[in-house]
Amino acid sequence: MFYAHCDDRETIFDDTTSVPQSIFNPMAVDHPAMAPPDTKVETGRNVEGRAPEIKPTVETDEVTLAGDSELERTLGLTGGLAIGIGTMIGAGIFVFPGLAGAEVGTAAAASFAVGGVIALFVALPTSELATAMPKSGGGYYFISRGLGTLAGTIIGLSLSLGLVFATAFYLVGLGFYMLDALAEVGITISANPGTIVSVIAVLSGVGFTVLNVTGTENAAKLQNAIVALLLSMLVVFLGFGIAESLGFVDADTPPGEAANVWSVGPVMSVAALVFTSYLGFAQVATVAGEMKNPGRNLPLAMIGSVLVVTIMYVLTILVATSVFTQDRLALEGETAMVAVGRQLLGTPGALVIIAGGLLATMSSVNASILSTSRAIYGVSKDALLPGWASRINLNYGTPHVALGMAGGPVVVLAATREVQLLAEVASFLHLIMYGLICVALVAIRRDRPEWYDPDFRVPGGPVIPLIGAIASFGLIAFMNPLSILVGLGVIVVTSGWYFYYARDITLKGAV
Amino acid sequence: MTHVLVPVAVLKGSTVSGGLIDLLGTLNVTLLGYHVVPEQTPPDQARAQFEERATNALGNIAEEFRVAGGDAYYRMVFTGNRRKTIERVAAEIGVDAYAITGVTGAVESLLVPLSGEIAVSRIVGFVTTLIGDRDIVVTLLAAGNVPESRHDEAATTLETAGVQTETRVSAAGPFDALVDAMPGHDAVVVGEAAPSLSSFLFGEKSNRAAAAFVGPVLVVRRNQPETDTVHS
């Protein structure tokens, strides 16, 4: 389906790739091809009198020409998949199986499948928009350009906050795994394990933030290696687990299988809870500006990572619920997979899962902190936040203000250890964004602006984006009322910020 | 005209030494200002904050080329991967060589190793154009298994063009021989061939310092097809 418009794509890129040669009459520092487009939008100013910095750009497969400079595209398909899978895989496999299996048993596999299908219905429209606007900012950028400044401000700010909640959630997961790792090496904390989890989560949160501010080593290769390692560990582990549950091999598991609760309400409610496991694919769009050959790699990375993790999640649930009863899963909680590993393969199995859980939650935390600071940069560039929020540290070359704005609240939230609340609020804020991305696609297609020329088009007219929007908004209804309340609170506050700070700014169509 | 790319880490305070500016005076020069951003930083964010400073500094270096009687165009790239950027731009504008800037005074001697799978005629042609009618002595370095015919031919061609040429034969391996011979020369011209060599050139500064050579190195690119290979 990616190649339905192959011919278009070829011609488009033939045109654009010839741009550098022709416009780089190198003496000319201002490039003729970068003259402002005809449809110049008057963007207005914020309450401080600052206007959005909107420079016309020219995108090619290898580079973006912006202002007097070139911005190199350095991420390939592997890098994109690693961001998507690396962000997602931590939660769905290492934190949720126990919680979800405890609620509905084997039917949790259906909950994960539902989440995966919804994610796919959003990933397709997101891919189309990202190939039309391959710039950093992701969902925020598409919504502000497609639906205007109010929706843009709400999403831009709540995306950052949604990522903050998600990061806190991953950190708590990391804390639980660290506690198990300590127990495995003989340090058992019986007095107050909860507090220890909080302490570990807070310290790790501070550690990751500091590392991101001061670390200039390129960790992308490490991230790719971690994701590859995780995937191969999981394939072996799940392969064995499936063989065991089908009776091909016998690891002497107890006879108690989880009972199934195959009714729509509970399955959907669990789907709403575990949807946090699918928040990574849109993070690929936040680095769209750095992706090589974006017309091909963006859709492949987003859709591919959703498909990979959906399969992994469903298999994990099937294995976990075939090994343990619901009671046992509930008892083991966040680290139920460690017990599953121990049951299947003894201590080595437990160690593999602990190591995997630590790596996976760390990679989720790191990827999310990076996305948060990019999200903050996106809104600050458009004058929806003060300019100082996107300042870069002169010593390290890193966006220390944005990283601090992300890391600070993350640490506070992580200390609460409220796994379900954190996960659901993160999902709530992302689902609002996903729904609006779908709406933005329909709106932009209807308006047919001149600049809109995606390399990838979602087939089937408005059907997929409409289903994506309805499913995204609909899933919210199955959430815990407290999570919905916190989410709505965020929206009210961010709308208030718009009316105070950015009322006079126009972003619709300002590409 | 022979075209050379000069990458400069312009925001790190790197400049092009006077000796190199003079040396390249006979060629068409493109200054490639670059700034490597860590992955935490979107390149566009770095651009928003540093572009003006970077292009000012590049403009100043280009001005130095003009004052020295040469000419230089410039472009600025914010990148997460320096090597990819240099290779892309080199292919895009079809340069014949790129320079690894180093510190040198007036260049009076060039070291030209002939080992490895390199296009000797391209390198000799480049050296001839580079030197022009100036009094710069070339040392051809034949180390390892370089056939005698190769350095004889190169020496003859250079001398016919009026370039004073010496030949140094070494029994050491190509890389060791090069490192040994470097200190006696102001600049080095190498062919883009052996991966070990290019990783040495692209490697950490400390590696270069360890090799006891801080002067500029000109890397002559392999023969490129006419069409732009980067996008294929």
XYZ file of C-alpha atoms in Angstrom:
743
model
C 0.000 0.000 0.000
C 2.948 2.329 0.445
C 3.640 2.209 -3.229
C 0.218 3.091 -4.509
C 1.579 6.493 -5.402
C 5.003 5.351 -6.331
C 4.978 7.310 -9.561
C 4.104 10.527 -7.812
C 6.796 9.944 -5.317
C 9.487 9.381 -7.877
C 8.664 12.563 -9.704
C 8.393 14.558 -6.519
C 11.783 13.475 -5.343
C 13.330 13.909 -8.736
C 12.235 17.500 -8.586
C 13.360 18.178 -5.074
C 16.672 16.368 -5.235
C 17.675 18.557 -8.104
C 17.100 21.583 -5.907
C 20.438 21.663 -4.089
C 22.470 21.855 -7.266
C 20.407 24.550 -8.847
C 19.880 26.699 -5.802
C 23.362 26.280 -4.528
C 24.848 28.793 -6.738
C 27.089 28.843 -3.745
C 27.865 32.542 -3.603
C 24.224 33.319 -3.174
C 23.533 32.866 0.479
C 19.851 33.522 0.056
C 18.464 30.779 -2.074
C 16.049 31.704 -4.845
C 14.045 28.518 -4.264
C 13.474 29.598 -0.699
C 11.684 32.794 -1.464
C 8.594 33.034 0.720
C 5.680 31.096 -0.717
C 2.764 32.976 -2.229
C 0.380 31.914 0.503
C 2.156 33.797 3.255
C 0.118 33.599 6.433
C 0.070 36.557 8.807
C 0.956 34.782 12.032
C 0.416 37.484 14.648
C 2.242 37.871 17.958
C 1.940 36.477 21.464
C 1.368 38.476 24.628
C 5.111 39.194 24.842
C 5.116 40.525 21.285
C 7.041 37.597 19.828
C 5.945 36.108 16.507
C 6.336 32.454 15.469
C 9.611 31.804 13.658
C 8.301 30.390 10.439
C 10.933 30.135 7.767
C 10.151 28.674 4.411
C 12.054 25.440 3.967
C 12.852 23.072 1.154
C 12.917 19.392 2.035
C 14.833 16.767 0.136
C 15.594 13.147 1.002
C 18.908 14.042 2.587
C 18.630 17.554 3.900
C 16.293 20.408 4.825
C 17.198 23.845 3.552
C 16.155 26.401 6.143
C 17.188 30.012 6.342
C 20.846 30.281 5.374
C 21.635 26.756 6.501
C 21.160 23.111 5.747
C 19.837 20.641 8.302
C 21.223 17.182 7.705
C 18.849 14.223 7.841
C 20.737 11.505 9.669
C 18.181 8.968 10.925
C 17.536 5.935 8.773
C 14.723 3.404 8.861
C 16.495 1.407 11.584
C 16.824 4.516 13.739
C 13.130 5.316 13.247
C 12.042 1.788 14.120
C 14.315 1.832 17.169
C 12.648 5.028 18.423
C 9.163 3.613 17.859
C 9.768 0.124 19.211
C 12.194 1.304 21.902
C 9.627 3.712 23.333
C 6.765 1.253 23.242
C 8.087 -2.159 24.126
C 8.975 -1.434 27.735
C 5.445 -0.939 28.965
C 3.443 -3.543 27.079
C 5.677 -6.484 27.790
C 7.335 -5.793 31.080
C 4.762 -3.833 33.107
C 1.233 -4.510 31.880
C 0.829 -8.290 31.454
C 0.343 -8.849 35.179
C -2.039 -5.939 35.623
C -4.057 -6.682 32.497
C -4.111 -10.451 32.946
C -5.343 -9.990 36.493
C -8.354 -8.067 35.195
C -9.585 -10.170 32.293
C -7.314 -13.184 31.951
C -6.475 -14.371 28.452
C -8.961 -11.858 27.072
C -6.263 -9.250 27.771
C -4.749 -10.445 24.484
C -7.851 -8.990 22.829
C -7.372 -5.742 24.766
C -3.842 -5.450 23.382
C -5.054 -6.327 19.901
C -7.713 -3.590 20.140
C -5.037 -1.132 21.234
C -2.850 -2.197 18.320
C -5.639 -1.767 15.780
C -6.481 1.707 17.109
C -2.793 2.602 16.994
C -2.658 1.416 13.392
C -5.708 3.469 12.432
C -3.901 6.512 13.827
C -0.448 5.577 12.511
C -1.718 5.590 8.911
C -3.083 9.175 8.986
C -0.030 10.288 11.006
C 2.198 8.830 8.287
C 0.417 10.764 5.566
C 0.702 14.046 7.471
C 4.324 13.387 8.400
C 5.352 12.798 4.799
C 3.607 16.035 3.823
C 5.259 17.965 6.702
C 8.492 16.114 7.518
C 9.470 18.493 10.307
C 10.207 18.153 13.978
C 7.189 18.598 16.221
C 5.127 15.610 15.174
C 1.440 15.570 16.093
C 1.546 19.107 17.429
C 2.748 20.423 14.109
C 0.051 18.670 12.076
C -2.753 19.795 14.378
C -1.647 23.421 14.648
C -1.287 23.650 10.837
C -4.464 21.747 10.101
C -6.837 22.887 12.824
C -5.425 26.173 14.085
C -3.763 27.679 17.119
C -6.244 26.754 19.884
C -6.159 23.040 19.088
C -2.424 23.378 18.471
C -1.716 24.992 21.827
C -3.780 22.449 23.732
C -2.110 19.536 21.962
C 1.379 21.009 21.954
C 1.343 21.594 25.687
C -0.588 18.472 26.614
C 1.629 16.368 24.385
C 4.588 17.543 26.438
C 2.640 16.786 29.616
C 1.400 13.467 28.243
C 4.994 12.512 27.618
C 5.867 13.642 31.140
C 3.187 11.309 32.525
C 4.369 8.489 30.270
C 7.973 8.979 31.330
C 6.976 8.906 34.991
C 5.083 5.701 34.333
C 8.134 4.076 32.686
C 10.291 5.213 35.596
C 7.981 3.538 38.107
C 8.169 0.372 35.987
C 11.949 0.703 36.084
C 11.759 1.031 39.872
C 9.788 -2.188 40.215
C 12.230 -4.066 38.007
C 15.175 -2.663 39.949
C 13.568 -3.906 43.168
C 13.316 -7.396 41.662
C 16.879 -7.189 40.438
C 17.990 -6.326 43.987
C 15.995 -9.265 45.329
C 17.670 -11.521 42.780
C 21.135 -10.585 44.035
C 20.015 -11.224 47.602
C 18.992 -7.763 48.779
C 15.406 -8.094 49.891
C 13.595 -5.050 51.117
C 10.690 -6.189 53.201
C 10.087 -3.070 55.267
C 8.865 -0.586 52.740
C 9.276 -1.745 49.145
C 7.000 0.998 47.783
C 9.233 3.743 49.091
C 12.263 2.048 47.566
C 10.512 1.993 44.178
C 9.804 5.719 44.506
C 13.379 6.460 45.476
C 14.745 4.440 42.547
C 12.284 6.091 40.141
C 13.193 9.587 41.345
C 16.936 8.962 41.268
C 16.727 7.437 37.795
C 14.600 10.354 36.595
C 17.162 12.856 37.864
C 19.964 10.734 36.414
C 18.426 10.548 32.939
C 17.707 14.261 32.885
C 21.262 15.131 33.889
C 22.665 12.659 31.362
C 20.561 14.191 28.632
C 21.714 17.693 29.493
C 25.408 16.884 29.807
C 25.867 13.833 27.606
C 27.017 14.629 24.125
C 27.902 11.067 23.225
C 25.640 9.779 20.534
C 23.451 7.140 22.162
C 21.439 6.355 19.036
C 23.596 3.367 18.148
C 23.261 2.080 21.703
C 19.494 2.458 21.482
C 19.442 0.442 18.241
C 21.525 -2.282 19.852
C 19.293 -2.399 22.934
C 16.163 -2.738 20.805
C 17.736 -5.484 18.699
C 18.855 -7.327 21.831
C 15.420 -6.992 23.428
C 13.637 -8.259 20.348
C 15.854 -11.319 20.045
C 15.515 -12.092 23.771
C 11.748 -11.839 23.474
C 11.512 -13.967 20.372
C 13.379 -16.797 22.118
C 11.460 -16.404 25.352
C 8.041 -16.147 23.731
C 8.843 -18.998 21.350
C 9.576 -21.209 24.320
C 6.523 -19.985 26.207
C 4.224 -20.694 23.273
C 5.716 -24.139 22.737
C 5.122 -24.803 26.412
C 1.537 -23.592 26.463
C 0.735 -25.680 23.385
C 2.252 -28.728 25.081
C 5.263 -29.206 22.750
C 7.632 -28.786 25.650
C 6.881 -29.157 29.313
C 8.382 -26.780 31.844
C 6.271 -28.140 34.642
C 4.062 -25.088 34.957
C 1.192 -25.247 37.452
C -2.128 -26.271 35.938
C -3.915 -23.000 36.701
C -4.677 -21.031 33.559
C -6.209 -17.604 33.830
C -9.954 -17.598 33.328
C -11.189 -15.519 30.433
C -13.446 -12.554 30.731
C -14.641 -12.178 27.186
C -17.020 -9.271 27.574
C -16.715 -5.974 25.774
C -16.729 -3.646 28.780
C -13.795 -5.126 30.711
C -11.791 -5.864 27.548
C -12.165 -2.249 26.393
C -11.407 -0.912 29.846
C -8.165 -2.909 29.897
C -7.463 -1.709 26.343
C -7.768 1.861 27.628
C -5.337 1.089 30.445
C -2.727 -0.649 28.306
C -2.934 1.867 25.458
C 0.109 3.516 27.044
C 2.013 0.619 25.450
C 1.289 2.163 22.043
C 2.399 5.742 22.619
C 5.740 5.391 20.819
C 4.846 5.440 17.133
C 3.925 9.120 17.145
C 7.322 9.891 18.697
C 8.770 8.869 15.346
C 6.948 11.884 13.901
C 8.673 14.212 16.377
C 11.981 13.434 14.651
C 10.462 13.610 11.151
C 12.775 16.513 10.334
C 15.824 14.340 10.947
C 14.687 11.288 8.999
C 16.388 10.389 5.724
C 14.093 9.733 2.778
C 11.076 10.672 4.914
C 8.504 9.788 2.256
C 9.453 6.138 2.606
C 10.984 5.796 6.059
C 8.355 7.632 8.127
C 5.401 5.418 7.165
C 7.511 2.267 7.379
C 8.910 3.171 10.811
C 5.539 4.171 12.303
C 3.408 1.376 10.894
C 6.183 -1.193 11.232
C 6.814 -0.439 14.883
C 3.083 -0.678 15.699
C 2.824 -4.055 13.958
C 5.946 -5.437 15.656
C 4.927 -4.452 19.175
C 1.295 -5.530 18.724
C 2.401 -9.043 17.816
C 4.866 -9.116 20.719
C 2.255 -7.896 23.212
C -0.435 -10.367 22.182
C 2.018 -13.265 22.364
C 3.284 -12.118 25.758
C -0.229 -12.062 27.170
C -1.012 -15.483 25.769
C 2.117 -16.893 27.392
C 1.627 -15.110 30.722
C -2.014 -16.110 31.053
C -1.347 -19.701 30.089
C 1.231 -20.000 32.861
C -0.571 -18.286 35.727
C -4.069 -17.822 37.075
C -5.539 -14.364 37.467
C -4.987 -14.408 41.220
C -1.339 -15.191 40.780
C -0.909 -12.471 38.114
C -2.592 -9.954 40.399
C -0.297 -10.972 43.236
C 2.843 -10.514 41.121
C 1.637 -7.158 39.776
C 4.029 -4.968 37.746
C 6.748 -7.581 37.523
C 4.554 -10.631 36.892
C 6.662 -11.379 33.825
C 9.634 -12.130 36.065
C 7.597 -14.852 37.787
C 6.472 -16.123 34.376
C 10.117 -16.279 33.298
C 11.077 -18.134 36.463
C 8.235 -20.592 36.013
C 9.200 -21.345 32.428
C 12.990 -21.347 32.550
C 13.958 -21.189 36.202
C 16.314 -18.540 37.573
C 17.921 -17.831 34.170
C 14.440 -17.074 32.811
C 13.790 -14.642 35.650
C 17.165 -12.973 35.086
C 16.533 -12.573 31.353
C 13.195 -10.890 32.043
C 14.686 -8.639 34.727
C 17.525 -7.598 32.426
C 15.063 -7.079 29.589
C 12.706 -5.087 31.816
C 15.504 -2.806 32.995
C 16.773 -2.201 29.455
C 13.303 -1.715 28.024
C 12.052 0.704 30.670
C 15.302 2.674 30.473
C 15.057 2.928 26.704
C 11.426 4.080 27.030
C 12.405 6.716 29.592
C 15.261 8.006 27.505
C 13.310 8.115 24.247
C 10.418 9.902 25.976
C 12.594 12.558 27.584
C 14.064 13.290 24.149
C 10.591 13.541 22.594
C 9.397 15.826 25.385
C 12.166 18.331 24.823
C 11.431 18.270 21.075
C 7.741 18.839 21.777
C 8.605 21.833 23.960
C 10.870 23.203 21.248
C 8.048 22.873 18.712
C 5.635 25.039 20.696
C 8.292 27.496 21.816
C 9.397 28.068 18.216
C 5.800 28.958 17.356
C 5.736 31.510 20.202
C 3.208 29.500 22.220
C 5.766 29.312 25.035
C 8.437 31.894 25.901
C 11.541 31.754 23.716
C 13.817 30.874 26.604
C 12.214 27.432 26.772
C 14.128 26.416 23.667
C 17.510 27.855 24.615
C 20.482 25.605 24.041
C 23.178 25.197 26.645
C 26.430 26.696 25.400
C 28.638 24.115 27.094
C 26.847 20.974 26.054
C 24.822 22.037 23.029
C 21.732 20.487 24.581
C 18.323 22.094 25.200
C 18.764 22.237 28.971
C 15.679 24.333 29.747
C 13.319 22.024 27.866
C 14.981 18.943 29.327
C 14.625 20.430 32.801
C 10.991 21.342 32.153
C 10.435 17.707 31.191
C 12.569 16.087 33.875
C 11.318 18.109 36.871
C 7.628 17.146 36.749
C 8.566 13.613 35.691
C 10.435 13.119 38.934
C 7.549 14.487 41.021
C 5.000 12.266 39.291
C 7.226 9.202 39.445
C 7.414 9.565 43.215
C 3.647 8.944 43.429
C 4.025 5.367 42.095
C 0.473 5.578 40.742
C 1.111 3.291 37.782
C -2.457 3.078 36.535
C -3.213 6.773 36.913
C 0.036 7.841 35.249
C -0.484 5.405 32.396
C -4.092 6.427 31.815
C -3.460 10.158 31.935
C -0.605 9.693 29.460
C -2.949 7.671 27.246
C -5.771 10.208 27.630
C -3.603 13.111 26.492
C -2.167 11.108 23.620
C -5.592 9.811 22.546
C -6.894 13.389 22.308
C -3.914 14.173 20.094
C -4.404 11.036 17.997
C -8.080 11.799 17.473
C -7.256 15.349 16.436
C -4.483 14.173 14.081
C -7.140 12.144 12.273
C -9.498 15.120 12.228
C -6.662 17.342 10.977
C -6.037 14.948 8.092
C -9.689 15.077 7.053
C -9.719 18.884 7.379
C -6.516 19.392 5.398
C -7.665 17.035 2.653
C -10.932 18.952 2.456
C -9.197 22.349 2.274
C -6.621 21.091 -0.244
C -4.008 23.757 0.523
C -1.393 24.255 -2.183
C 1.487 23.133 0.039
C -0.107 19.786 0.849
C 1.655 17.111 -1.147
C 2.207 13.930 0.887
C 4.326 11.074 -0.482
C 2.203 8.539 1.322
C -1.574 8.625 1.136
C -3.957 6.673 3.330
C -6.158 4.644 1.009
C -9.942 4.590 1.266
C -10.738 8.306 1.496
C -11.855 9.532 4.913
C -12.780 6.068 6.260
C -9.563 5.227 8.107
C -8.997 8.676 9.671
C -12.649 8.805 10.771
C -12.447 5.359 12.372
C -9.143 6.407 13.961
C -10.720 9.546 15.425
C -13.836 7.792 16.729
C -11.781 4.938 18.215
C -9.311 7.323 19.872
C -11.995 9.474 21.471
C -14.140 6.407 22.217
C -11.403 4.605 24.129
C -11.287 7.495 26.592
C -14.810 6.605 27.749
C -13.474 3.324 29.144
C -10.963 4.993 31.421
C -11.011 5.436 35.139
C -12.978 8.649 36.021
C -10.033 10.099 37.979
C -7.736 9.758 34.960
C -10.328 11.473 32.755
C -10.663 14.249 35.312
C -6.901 14.871 35.466
C -6.745 14.798 31.650
C -9.612 17.277 31.318
C -7.903 19.481 33.887
C -4.810 19.592 31.678
C -6.931 20.595 28.696
C -8.676 23.374 30.629
C -5.365 24.760 31.854
C -3.729 24.617 28.423
C -6.759 26.315 26.804
C -6.507 28.996 29.484
C -2.869 29.464 28.546
C -3.893 29.914 24.901
C -6.409 32.640 25.751
C -3.908 34.416 27.977
C -0.731 34.028 25.967
C -1.234 33.150 22.332
C -4.732 34.303 21.340
C -3.487 36.497 18.494
C -1.294 33.892 16.830
C -2.437 32.205 13.634
C -0.771 28.934 12.750
C -3.302 27.298 10.461
C -1.605 26.699 7.137
C 1.597 28.446 8.260
C 4.073 25.955 6.848
C 38.109 23.750 -12.417
C 39.597 21.727 -9.587
C 37.299 22.076 -6.634
C 38.124 21.410 -2.988
C 35.819 21.210 0.014
C 37.056 22.600 3.316
C 34.930 21.464 6.276
C 35.209 23.774 9.281
C 33.694 23.204 12.732
C 32.954 26.873 12.735
C 31.129 27.161 16.074
C 33.912 25.292 17.849
C 36.221 28.151 16.965
C 37.969 26.251 14.176
C 39.477 28.374 11.448
C 41.535 27.768 8.349
C 45.227 28.444 8.872
C 46.951 31.045 6.722
C 49.217 28.407 5.236
C 46.280 26.337 4.001
C 44.489 29.395 2.631
C 47.588 30.228 0.582
C 48.058 26.619 -0.498
C 44.482 26.402 -1.825
C 44.759 29.758 -3.608
C 45.028 28.007 -6.985
C 41.785 26.064 -6.542
C 38.056 26.585 -6.385
C 37.184 26.375 -2.679
C 33.878 25.673 -0.937
C 33.916 26.195 2.815
C 31.607 23.754 4.533
C 30.727 25.149 7.928
C 29.242 22.457 10.114
C 28.009 22.119 13.637
C 27.466 18.692 15.146
C 24.425 18.605 17.433
C 23.870 15.909 20.042
C 20.813 13.766 19.500
C 18.964 15.587 22.280
C 18.948 18.694 20.122
C 16.918 19.043 16.932
C 19.278 20.517 14.295
C 16.713 23.227 13.615
C 16.892 24.351 17.245
C 20.659 24.744 16.976
C 20.178 26.627 13.715
C 17.714 29.052 15.289
C 20.225 29.939 17.979
C 23.589 29.754 16.216
C 23.017 30.382 12.520
C 23.912 34.041 12.548
C 27.150 33.528 14.430
C 28.088 30.631 12.187
C 27.501 32.390 8.888
C 29.329 35.494 10.140
C 32.357 33.411 11.018
C 32.213 31.617 7.672
C 31.942 34.940 5.889
C 35.090 36.081 7.659
C 37.026 32.999 6.599
C 35.822 33.421 3.015
C 37.037 37.006 3.203
C 40.494 35.762 4.239
C 40.580 33.593 1.121
C 39.726 36.648 -0.974
C 42.380 38.766 0.734
C 44.911 36.011 0.004
C 44.005 36.260 -3.657
C 41.875 33.131 -3.845
C 38.162 32.701 -3.635
C 35.772 30.702 -1.513
C 32.065 29.995 -1.421
C 30.464 28.803 1.753
C 27.507 26.896 3.105
C 26.482 25.972 6.660
C 25.114 22.617 7.845
C 23.695 21.611 11.227
C 24.073 17.866 11.492
C 24.024 14.872 13.773
C 26.650 13.127 11.666
C 29.701 14.992 10.436
C 30.921 12.266 8.137
C 27.585 11.905 6.359
C 27.435 15.657 5.836
C 30.923 15.907 4.365
C 30.325 12.972 2.055
C 26.935 14.271 0.939
C 28.152 17.773 0.148
C 31.308 16.447 -1.525
C 29.194 14.272 -3.820
C 26.560 16.953 -4.369
C 28.926 19.579 -5.711
C 31.319 17.012 -7.174
C 34.497 18.199 -5.477
C 37.818 16.667 -6.400
C 39.182 16.700 -2.871
C 38.403 17.721 0.644
C 40.679 19.223 3.235
C 41.140 18.267 6.824
C 42.226 21.572 8.230
C 45.243 21.649 10.421
C 47.754 24.185 11.576
C 50.556 25.160 9.255
C 52.628 28.115 8.193
C 53.559 28.646 4.579
C 53.530 25.270 2.831
C 56.869 24.417 1.231
C 56.690 20.647 1.119
C 53.935 18.145 0.374
C 53.927 14.485 1.294
C 52.091 12.239 -1.173
C 51.801 8.534 -0.261
C 51.167 6.217 -3.207
C 50.143 3.027 -1.390
C 46.845 1.299 -1.715
C 44.125 1.130 -4.324
C 44.278 4.710 -5.406
C 43.994 6.505 -8.716
C 47.574 7.776 -9.020
C 46.855 9.834 -12.111
C 44.058 11.695 -10.311
C 46.302 12.463 -7.372
C 49.198 13.568 -9.549
C 46.862 15.744 -11.590
C 45.458 17.290 -8.435
C 48.928 17.971 -6.999
C 50.054 19.572 -10.260
C 47.080 21.934 -10.337
C 47.416 22.658 -6.627
C 51.076 23.650 -6.873
C 50.786 25.575 -10.116
C 53.985 27.523 -10.666
C 54.928 27.725 -6.987
C 58.084 26.341 -5.404
C 56.605 23.538 -3.389
C 58.577 20.312 -3.097
C 56.683 17.034 -3.372
C 57.830 13.884 -1.589
C 56.338 10.756 -3.112
C 56.132 8.055 -0.465
C 56.299 4.479 -1.687
C 55.754 2.066 1.152
C 54.674 -1.536 1.267
C 54.160 -3.139 -2.118
C 54.002 -0.100 -4.334
C 55.340 -1.163 -7.729
C 58.330 0.867 -8.846
C 56.605 1.757 -12.108
C 53.944 3.596 -10.129
C 56.180 6.083 -8.356
C 58.497 6.409 -11.366
C 55.548 7.347 -13.522
C 54.217 9.758 -10.919
C 57.640 11.382 -10.481
C 58.102 11.755 -14.240
C 54.673 13.325 -14.685
C 55.252 15.784 -11.863
C 58.719 16.760 -13.042
C 57.484 17.249 -16.587
C 54.961 19.681 -15.140
C 57.808 21.505 -13.447
C 57.257 20.258 -9.907
C 60.353 19.467 -7.855
C 59.903 15.856 -6.763
C 61.654 13.486 -4.356
C 60.857 9.827 -3.855
C 61.059 8.109 -0.507
C 60.855 4.344 -0.383
C 60.044 2.692 2.913
C 59.966 -0.934 3.911
C 57.457 -0.233 6.662
C 53.722 -0.755 6.250
C 51.887 2.034 4.385
C 50.333 3.463 7.516
C 53.479 3.391 9.670
C 55.547 4.813 6.848
C 53.096 7.681 6.471
C 53.123 8.457 10.167
C 56.949 8.351 10.161
C 57.251 10.653 7.172
C 54.601 13.204 8.238
C 56.626 15.353 10.635
C 59.058 16.510 7.939
C 56.275 17.998 5.790
C 53.847 20.892 5.909
C 50.848 19.162 4.384
C 49.790 15.761 3.068
C 47.856 14.817 -0.057
C 46.333 11.335 0.054
C 43.986 9.344 -2.114
C 40.632 8.332 -0.685
C 41.135 4.608 -0.624
C 42.069 2.500 2.335
C 39.305 2.358 4.943
C 41.853 2.293 7.741
C 43.321 5.509 6.478
C 40.025 7.278 6.133
C 38.919 6.176 9.571
C 42.192 7.567 10.834
C 41.540 10.861 9.103
C 37.950 11.036 10.229
C 38.762 9.774 13.679
C 39.166 11.540 16.929
C 41.479 14.494 17.175
C 43.505 12.595 19.745
C 44.317 9.950 17.129
C 45.719 12.567 14.851
C 47.690 14.178 17.639
C 49.041 10.766 18.535
C 50.284 10.458 14.995
C 52.276 13.618 15.638
C 50.864 15.509 12.693
C 48.846 18.645 13.127
C 49.163 19.967 9.575
C 46.421 19.934 6.950
C 45.598 16.813 4.934
C 44.019 16.962 1.478
C 42.036 13.875 0.538
C 41.619 13.352 -3.209
C 38.300 11.679 -3.850
C 37.896 8.580 -5.944
C 36.689 9.049 -9.460
C 33.001 9.773 -9.094
C 30.379 9.022 -11.702
C 29.002 12.161 -13.270
C 25.603 11.752 -11.701
C 24.942 12.434 -8.071
C 25.362 9.160 -6.208
C 23.976 10.275 -2.892
C 20.356 10.078 -3.865
C 20.440 6.863 -5.823
